Short mmCIF file of C-alpha atoms and ligand atoms in Angstrom, two decimals:
data_model
loop_
_atom_site.label_atom_id
_atom_site.label_comp_id
_atom_site.label_asym_id
_atom_site.label_seq_id
_atom_site.Cartn_x
_atom_site.Cartn_y
_atom_site.Cartn_z
CA MET A 1459 110.46 103.88 63.75
CA LYS A 1460 110.44 106.71 66.26
CA VAL A 1461 107.96 106.02 69.05
CA LEU A 1462 106.73 108.18 71.91
CA VAL A 1463 105.99 106.11 75.03
CA THR A 1464 104.09 107.91 77.79
CA GLY A 1465 104.22 106.48 81.31
CA ALA A 1466 107.64 105.16 80.32
CA ALA A 1467 108.95 104.88 83.89
CA GLY A 1468 106.05 102.66 84.97
CA LEU A 1469 105.76 98.89 85.02
CA ILE A 1470 104.47 98.29 81.52
CA GLY A 1471 105.82 101.45 79.87
CA SER A 1472 109.40 100.61 80.85
CA ASN A 1473 109.07 97.08 79.44
CA VAL A 1474 107.64 98.55 76.23
CA VAL A 1475 110.65 100.91 75.99
CA LYS A 1476 113.04 97.95 76.35
CA ILE A 1477 111.35 95.93 73.61
CA LEU A 1478 111.29 98.90 71.21
CA GLU A 1479 114.99 99.60 71.81
CA GLU A 1480 115.90 95.92 71.43
CA ARG A 1481 114.33 95.89 67.99
CA GLY A 1482 116.16 99.07 67.00
CA ASP A 1483 113.43 101.69 67.29
CA LYS A 1484 114.17 105.20 68.56
CA VAL A 1485 112.22 105.96 71.73
CA ILE A 1486 111.08 109.16 73.39
CA ALA A 1487 110.20 108.26 76.97
CA LEU A 1488 107.75 110.66 78.55
CA ASP A 1489 106.78 110.53 82.21
CA ASP A 1490 106.13 113.04 84.95
CA PHE A 1491 107.74 110.64 87.46
CA SER A 1492 104.82 111.17 89.83
CA HIS A 1493 104.55 107.44 90.38
CA GLY A 1494 106.93 105.46 88.15
CA ASN A 1495 110.56 104.90 88.98
CA PHE A 1496 113.51 106.34 87.02
CA LYS A 1497 115.40 103.11 87.78
CA ASN A 1498 113.07 101.31 85.38
CA ILE A 1499 114.54 103.22 82.42
CA LYS A 1500 117.98 104.21 83.68
CA ASP A 1501 119.77 101.75 81.35
CA CYS A 1502 117.81 102.74 78.24
CA LYS A 1503 119.25 104.91 75.49
CA CYS A 1504 115.99 106.76 74.92
CA GLU A 1505 115.47 110.50 74.98
CA VAL A 1506 113.68 111.27 78.27
CA ILE A 1507 111.09 114.01 78.65
CA CYS A 1508 109.87 114.77 82.14
CA ALA A 1509 106.42 116.22 81.57
CA ASP A 1510 102.77 116.03 82.54
CA ILE A 1511 100.42 114.79 79.80
CA LEU A 1512 97.85 117.32 80.99
CA LYS A 1513 100.05 120.23 79.91
CA GLU A 1514 99.07 121.04 76.35
CA SER A 1515 102.27 123.00 75.67
CA ILE A 1516 104.43 119.84 75.86
CA TYR A 1517 103.02 118.50 72.58
CA GLN A 1518 104.32 121.46 70.59
CA LYS A 1519 107.89 120.65 71.59
CA LEU A 1520 107.86 117.01 70.48
CA PRO A 1521 109.94 116.02 67.43
CA LYS A 1522 108.48 114.14 64.45
CA ILE A 1523 107.36 110.66 65.50
CA ASP A 1524 105.74 107.66 63.81
CA GLY A 1525 103.71 106.18 66.64
CA VAL A 1526 102.56 106.73 70.21
CA ILE A 1527 102.10 104.12 72.93
CA HIS A 1528 100.13 105.86 75.65
CA GLU A 1529 100.59 104.10 79.01
CA ALA A 1530 100.59 107.11 81.39
CA ALA A 1531 97.78 107.07 83.91
CA ILE A 1532 96.91 107.19 87.56
CA THR A 1533 96.89 103.44 88.15
CA ASP A 1534 96.02 103.06 91.82
CA THR A 1535 92.40 101.90 91.62
CA THR A 1536 91.87 102.55 95.34
CA LEU A 1537 92.86 106.23 95.19
CA LYS A 1538 90.00 108.36 96.51
CA ASP A 1539 90.74 111.44 94.35
CA ASP A 1540 88.21 110.92 91.52
CA LYS A 1541 88.92 114.36 90.07
CA LEU A 1542 92.62 113.64 89.66
CA ILE A 1543 91.97 110.17 88.20
CA LEU A 1544 89.54 111.50 85.62
CA MET A 1545 91.68 114.52 84.75
CA VAL A 1546 94.86 112.52 84.13
CA ASN A 1547 93.31 109.38 82.67
CA PHE A 1548 90.66 110.93 80.47
CA GLU A 1549 91.67 114.56 79.80
CA GLY A 1550 95.33 113.47 79.53
CA PHE A 1551 94.29 110.76 77.06
CA LYS A 1552 92.38 113.31 74.99
CA ASN A 1553 95.46 115.54 74.80
CA VAL A 1554 97.52 112.62 73.50
CA PHE A 1555 94.73 111.60 71.14
CA ASN A 1556 94.33 115.11 69.72
CA PHE A 1557 98.09 115.39 69.23
CA CYS A 1558 98.03 112.14 67.21
CA ALA A 1559 95.03 113.32 65.20
CA LYS A 1560 96.70 116.61 64.36
CA LYS A 1561 99.96 114.98 63.30
CA LYS A 1562 98.31 111.89 61.74
CA ILE A 1563 100.20 109.47 63.97
CA LYS A 1564 99.26 105.89 64.94
CA LEU A 1565 98.10 105.55 68.54
CA VAL A 1566 98.07 102.57 70.88
CA TYR A 1567 96.36 103.63 74.10
CA ILE A 1568 95.70 101.64 77.24
CA SER A 1569 92.28 100.83 78.61
CA SER A 1570 91.70 98.14 81.26
CA ALA A 1571 89.81 94.97 82.07
CA GLY A 1572 88.42 97.14 84.88
CA VAL A 1573 85.79 98.43 82.41
CA TYR A 1574 84.01 95.05 82.66
CA GLY A 1575 83.45 95.48 86.40
CA ASP A 1576 81.44 92.60 87.77
CA GLY A 1577 80.22 91.60 84.31
CA PRO A 1578 80.25 87.95 83.22
CA SER A 1579 83.50 86.05 82.48
CA PRO A 1580 85.17 85.18 80.13
CA MET A 1581 85.03 88.89 79.42
CA LYS A 1582 84.41 89.79 75.79
CA GLU A 1583 85.20 93.17 74.23
CA SER A 1584 81.60 93.35 72.98
CA GLN A 1585 79.92 92.95 76.36
CA ASN A 1586 78.38 95.87 78.23
CA PRO A 1587 80.95 97.75 80.32
CA LYS A 1588 80.18 98.11 84.04
CA PRO A 1589 82.85 100.38 85.53
CA LEU A 1590 82.70 100.20 89.33
CA ASN A 1591 85.20 102.90 90.33
CA ALA A 1592 86.56 106.20 88.99
CA TYR A 1593 89.62 104.48 87.54
CA ALA A 1594 87.52 102.00 85.52
CA TYR A 1595 85.15 104.81 84.51
CA SER A 1596 88.08 106.90 83.23
CA LYS A 1597 89.17 104.01 81.01
CA TYR A 1598 85.60 103.46 79.82
CA LEU A 1599 85.44 107.14 78.79
CA CYS A 1600 88.67 106.72 76.79
CA ASP A 1601 87.18 103.72 74.98
CA CYS A 1602 83.98 105.63 74.14
CA TYR A 1603 86.00 108.59 72.83
CA ALA A 1604 88.25 106.31 70.76
CA GLN A 1605 85.33 104.31 69.37
CA LYS A 1606 83.55 107.45 68.23
CA LEU A 1607 86.66 108.67 66.40
CA MET A 1608 87.54 105.27 64.93
CA SER A 1609 84.44 105.48 62.76
CA LYS A 1610 85.52 108.93 61.54
CA LYS A 1611 89.03 107.64 60.68
CA ALA A 1612 90.50 110.47 62.76
CA LEU A 1613 93.91 108.74 63.04
CA PRO A 1614 95.85 106.39 60.72
CA ARG A 1615 95.42 103.70 63.41
CA ILE A 1616 93.81 103.51 66.86
CA VAL A 1617 94.28 100.42 69.03
CA GLY A 1618 92.94 100.23 72.58
CA ILE A 1619 94.40 97.57 74.88
CA ARG A 1620 92.49 96.16 77.83
CA TYR A 1621 95.13 94.57 80.03
CA PHE A 1622 94.04 92.07 82.65
CA ASN A 1623 96.28 91.59 85.76
CA VAL A 1624 99.84 92.42 84.75
CA TYR A 1625 102.83 91.38 86.89
CA GLY A 1626 106.58 91.34 86.45
CA PRO A 1627 109.86 93.28 86.64
CA GLY A 1628 109.41 97.02 87.08
CA GLU A 1629 106.46 97.02 89.48
CA TYR A 1630 108.45 97.62 92.68
CA HIS A 1631 107.27 101.25 93.02
CA LYS A 1632 103.58 100.32 93.05
CA GLY A 1633 103.14 99.57 96.77
CA SER A 1634 99.71 98.12 97.54
CA ALA A 1635 98.79 98.44 93.83
CA ALA A 1636 101.58 95.99 92.87
CA SER A 1637 100.54 92.53 91.69
CA MET A 1638 99.54 89.79 94.13
CA ILE A 1639 102.46 87.81 92.80
CA TYR A 1640 104.96 90.44 93.95
CA GLN A 1641 103.23 91.01 97.30
CA LEU A 1642 103.05 87.29 98.12
CA TYR A 1643 106.66 86.87 97.01
CA LEU A 1644 107.77 89.55 99.51
CA GLN A 1645 105.94 87.82 102.37
CA MET A 1646 107.37 84.42 101.49
CA LYS A 1647 110.87 85.81 101.00
CA ALA A 1648 110.64 87.13 104.59
CA ASP A 1649 109.73 83.55 105.61
CA ARG A 1650 106.15 84.51 106.43
CA ARG A 1651 103.11 82.48 105.43
CA PRO A 1652 101.45 84.17 102.41
CA ARG A 1653 98.19 85.87 103.44
CA ILE A 1654 95.22 85.48 101.10
CA PHE A 1655 91.42 85.68 101.36
CA LYS A 1656 89.61 82.50 102.42
CA PHE A 1657 90.12 79.97 100.80
CA GLY A 1658 92.33 81.03 97.94
CA GLY A 1659 90.03 79.76 95.18
CA GLN A 1660 89.43 83.23 93.70
CA LYS A 1661 90.70 83.39 90.13
CA ARG A 1662 92.18 86.13 87.96
CA ASP A 1663 93.72 86.31 84.52
CA PHE A 1664 97.38 87.08 85.32
CA ILE A 1665 99.53 88.12 82.37
CA TYR A 1666 103.31 88.44 82.50
CA VAL A 1667 104.57 91.91 81.60
CA LYS A 1668 106.89 90.53 78.89
CA ASP A 1669 103.82 89.26 77.00
CA ALA A 1670 101.75 92.37 77.73
CA ALA A 1671 104.53 94.69 76.52
CA ARG A 1672 105.32 92.59 73.42
CA LEU A 1673 101.67 92.60 72.33
CA THR A 1674 101.42 96.35 72.97
CA VAL A 1675 104.38 97.00 70.68
CA GLU A 1676 102.91 94.67 68.05
CA ALA A 1677 99.67 96.65 68.26
CA LEU A 1678 101.43 99.52 66.44
CA THR A 1679 101.45 97.40 63.29
CA LEU A 1680 97.89 96.02 63.39
CA LYS A 1681 95.95 96.40 60.17
CA ARG A 1682 92.68 97.60 61.74
CA ASP A 1683 91.33 99.82 64.49
CA VAL A 1684 90.31 97.71 67.44
CA ILE A 1685 89.88 97.59 71.22
CA VAL A 1686 91.25 94.27 72.38
CA ASN A 1687 91.73 92.25 75.58
CA VAL A 1688 95.29 91.42 76.57
CA GLY A 1689 95.20 88.51 78.98
CA THR A 1690 96.16 84.84 78.84
CA GLY A 1691 92.59 83.57 78.51
CA LYS A 1692 93.15 81.34 81.53
CA ALA A 1693 92.07 82.39 85.02
CA ARG A 1694 94.32 81.08 87.80
CA SER A 1695 93.69 80.97 91.52
CA PHE A 1696 95.48 82.69 94.40
CA ASN A 1697 96.36 79.18 95.64
CA ASP A 1698 98.00 78.53 92.24
CA ILE A 1699 100.22 81.58 92.72
CA ILE A 1700 101.39 80.33 96.11
CA ALA A 1701 102.07 76.86 94.72
CA ALA A 1702 104.11 78.33 91.84
CA LEU A 1703 106.05 80.62 94.20
CA ASN A 1704 106.77 77.74 96.60
CA LYS A 1705 108.07 75.66 93.71
CA THR A 1706 110.35 78.28 92.25
CA MET A 1707 111.53 79.65 95.63
CA LYS A 1708 112.01 76.10 96.98
CA THR A 1709 109.86 76.88 100.03
CA ASN A 1710 106.93 75.05 101.54
CA LEU A 1711 104.81 77.83 103.07
CA GLU A 1712 101.10 77.16 103.61
CA PRO A 1713 98.63 79.99 102.88
CA ASP A 1714 97.40 81.98 105.87
CA PHE A 1715 93.70 82.50 105.07
CA PHE A 1716 91.71 85.48 106.35
CA ASP A 1717 88.18 86.83 105.83
CA ASN A 1718 87.76 88.98 102.75
CA PRO A 1719 86.63 92.42 104.01
CA TYR A 1720 85.28 93.24 100.53
CA ALA A 1721 83.41 89.92 100.14
CA ALA A 1722 80.05 91.57 99.32
CA ALA A 1723 81.42 93.32 96.22
CA TYR A 1724 84.38 91.09 95.35
CA GLN A 1725 84.89 89.49 91.93
CA ASP A 1726 85.78 85.86 92.50
CA PHE A 1727 86.51 85.16 88.84
CA THR A 1728 87.88 87.24 85.98
CA GLU A 1729 89.14 85.84 82.69
CA ALA A 1730 89.81 87.40 79.31
CA ASP A 1731 88.13 86.10 76.20
CA ILE A 1732 91.15 86.17 73.86
CA ASN A 1733 89.53 85.25 70.56
CA LEU A 1734 89.93 88.79 69.22
CA LEU A 1735 93.56 88.86 70.41
CA LYS A 1736 94.29 85.60 68.59
CA LYS A 1737 92.64 86.93 65.44
CA ASN A 1738 94.67 90.15 65.36
CA PHE A 1739 98.10 89.28 66.75
CA GLU A 1740 100.66 86.90 65.34
CA HIS A 1741 101.57 85.19 68.61
CA PRO A 1742 99.30 84.84 71.65
CA PRO A 1743 100.77 85.20 75.19
CA LYS A 1744 103.67 82.80 75.68
CA PHE A 1745 104.05 82.72 79.47
CA GLY A 1746 101.68 80.65 81.59
CA LEU A 1747 101.50 81.53 85.30
CA GLU A 1748 104.22 79.05 86.34
CA ASP A 1749 106.64 80.13 83.55
CA GLY A 1750 106.04 83.81 84.24
CA ILE A 1751 106.58 83.44 87.99
CA HIS A 1752 109.69 81.34 87.40
CA ASP A 1753 111.22 83.93 85.05
CA TYR A 1754 110.28 86.81 87.36
CA VAL A 1755 111.64 85.23 90.55
CA SER A 1756 114.80 83.67 89.18
CA ASN A 1757 115.87 86.39 86.74
CA TYR A 1758 114.75 89.50 88.66
CA LEU A 1759 113.45 89.19 92.23
CA ASN A 1760 116.10 86.81 93.52
CA LYS A 1761 118.96 88.70 91.82
N1 NAD B 3208 99.29 96.87 85.73
C1 NAD B 3208 98.11 96.38 85.41
O1 NAD B 3208 97.74 95.27 85.87
C2 NAD B 3208 97.19 97.13 84.49
C3 NAD B 3208 95.93 96.56 84.20
C4 NAD B 3208 95.08 97.26 83.34
C5 NAD B 3208 95.46 98.46 82.77
N2 NAD B 3208 96.67 99.01 83.10
C6 NAD B 3208 97.03 100.29 82.48
O2 NAD B 3208 98.31 100.15 81.88
C7 NAD B 3208 99.00 101.41 81.90
C8 NAD B 3208 100.36 101.23 82.57
O3 NAD B 3208 100.15 100.75 83.90
P1 NAD B 3208 101.35 100.34 84.86
O4 NAD B 3208 100.91 99.15 85.60
O5 NAD B 3208 102.62 100.34 84.11
O6 NAD B 3208 101.29 101.57 85.88
P2 NAD B 3208 102.43 102.46 86.54
O7 NAD B 3208 101.75 103.23 87.61
O8 NAD B 3208 103.59 101.63 86.88
O9 NAD B 3208 102.82 103.45 85.36
C9 NAD B 3208 102.11 104.62 85.04
C10 NAD B 3208 103.12 105.72 84.73
O10 NAD B 3208 102.40 106.90 84.33
C11 NAD B 3208 103.08 108.03 84.89
N3 NAD B 3208 102.15 109.15 84.98
C12 NAD B 3208 101.09 109.27 85.83
N4 NAD B 3208 100.49 110.45 85.64
C13 NAD B 3208 101.17 111.09 84.65
C14 NAD B 3208 101.02 112.36 83.99
N5 NAD B 3208 100.05 113.21 84.33
N6 NAD B 3208 101.89 112.70 83.01
C15 NAD B 3208 102.91 111.85 82.67
N7 NAD B 3208 103.10 110.65 83.25
C16 NAD B 3208 102.23 110.27 84.22
C17 NAD B 3208 103.56 107.54 86.25
O11 NAD B 3208 104.62 108.33 86.77
C18 NAD B 3208 103.98 106.10 85.93
O12 NAD B 3208 105.34 106.02 85.57
C19 NAD B 3208 98.08 102.38 82.64
O13 NAD B 3208 97.35 103.10 81.68
C20 NAD B 3208 97.16 101.46 83.42
O14 NAD B 3208 95.93 102.07 83.69
C21 NAD B 3208 97.54 98.36 83.93
#
């Protein structure tokens, strides 16, 4: 198969590229390198295209391909530039979508658990979306657009993926938008007590990038159009992260609790309902939090 991966230099895109190449697929890696890091794909054999998904002319130059995995997006949810977020994440998505429709190509595009906002957990694909920021709203718009065109059979296959909190190798460029696991690791590696909101009981559904990327690649072969959660189905606390890091780093650092400045609008609990995932994919996520952190620290961060 020949697959176009957009956002290929980013955290998840680069892991998707690796999996595709390992299984023998030909990859075209597209990124504008505005945020991702070339080091994430420097060892890959893929053809690299440095381009902006907003530029319609780029699609005319692409060779014949069998599938698209569309990861490119502005991913910093705290960015204040709503116009840029909506342009890249929604208009850029539409460009990719229309290209796939014209060429009759399968599309796996990326939405986000952010669309659920402060809705109830476990979060089900069928519940009412409640986007709380421009980033989440941009993903919600993509889902609405995709859903409308699924019913018209506009593409041979459309799969939307709602990742929960992804962490793992390849996220080093993300700064304050990197996972809590990476940020706490850096503090503990510097022999500082890990700083978390009082009293560390807040829970999130953390999914290791190896699982997230594997499921995204598998999505290219699903038999039906669907928008599906990609999480572990098990929320874990910030205290759990610190315990797992202490264990694998052989440290004994106590959390340093501080008041949550966002307490009034903070989600204390998010968890994916993964019934639809289990129904559609052959293998559910393999890595629990402890296994994922162990693999990440010992095979990547400490190397
Ligand atoms: N990481 C998570 O926890 C998470 C959770 C939910 C959804 N997502 C979604 O998953 C996808 C991948 O996220 P990630 O964590 O790998 O983010 P990332 O920021 O590491 O990667 C995004 C990539 O897109 C590229 N890009 C940005 N604008 C572009 C443009 N106009 N044209 C071409 N390339 C462009 C960036 O340079 C970057 O390499 C995104 O769609 C994101 O919204 C991620």
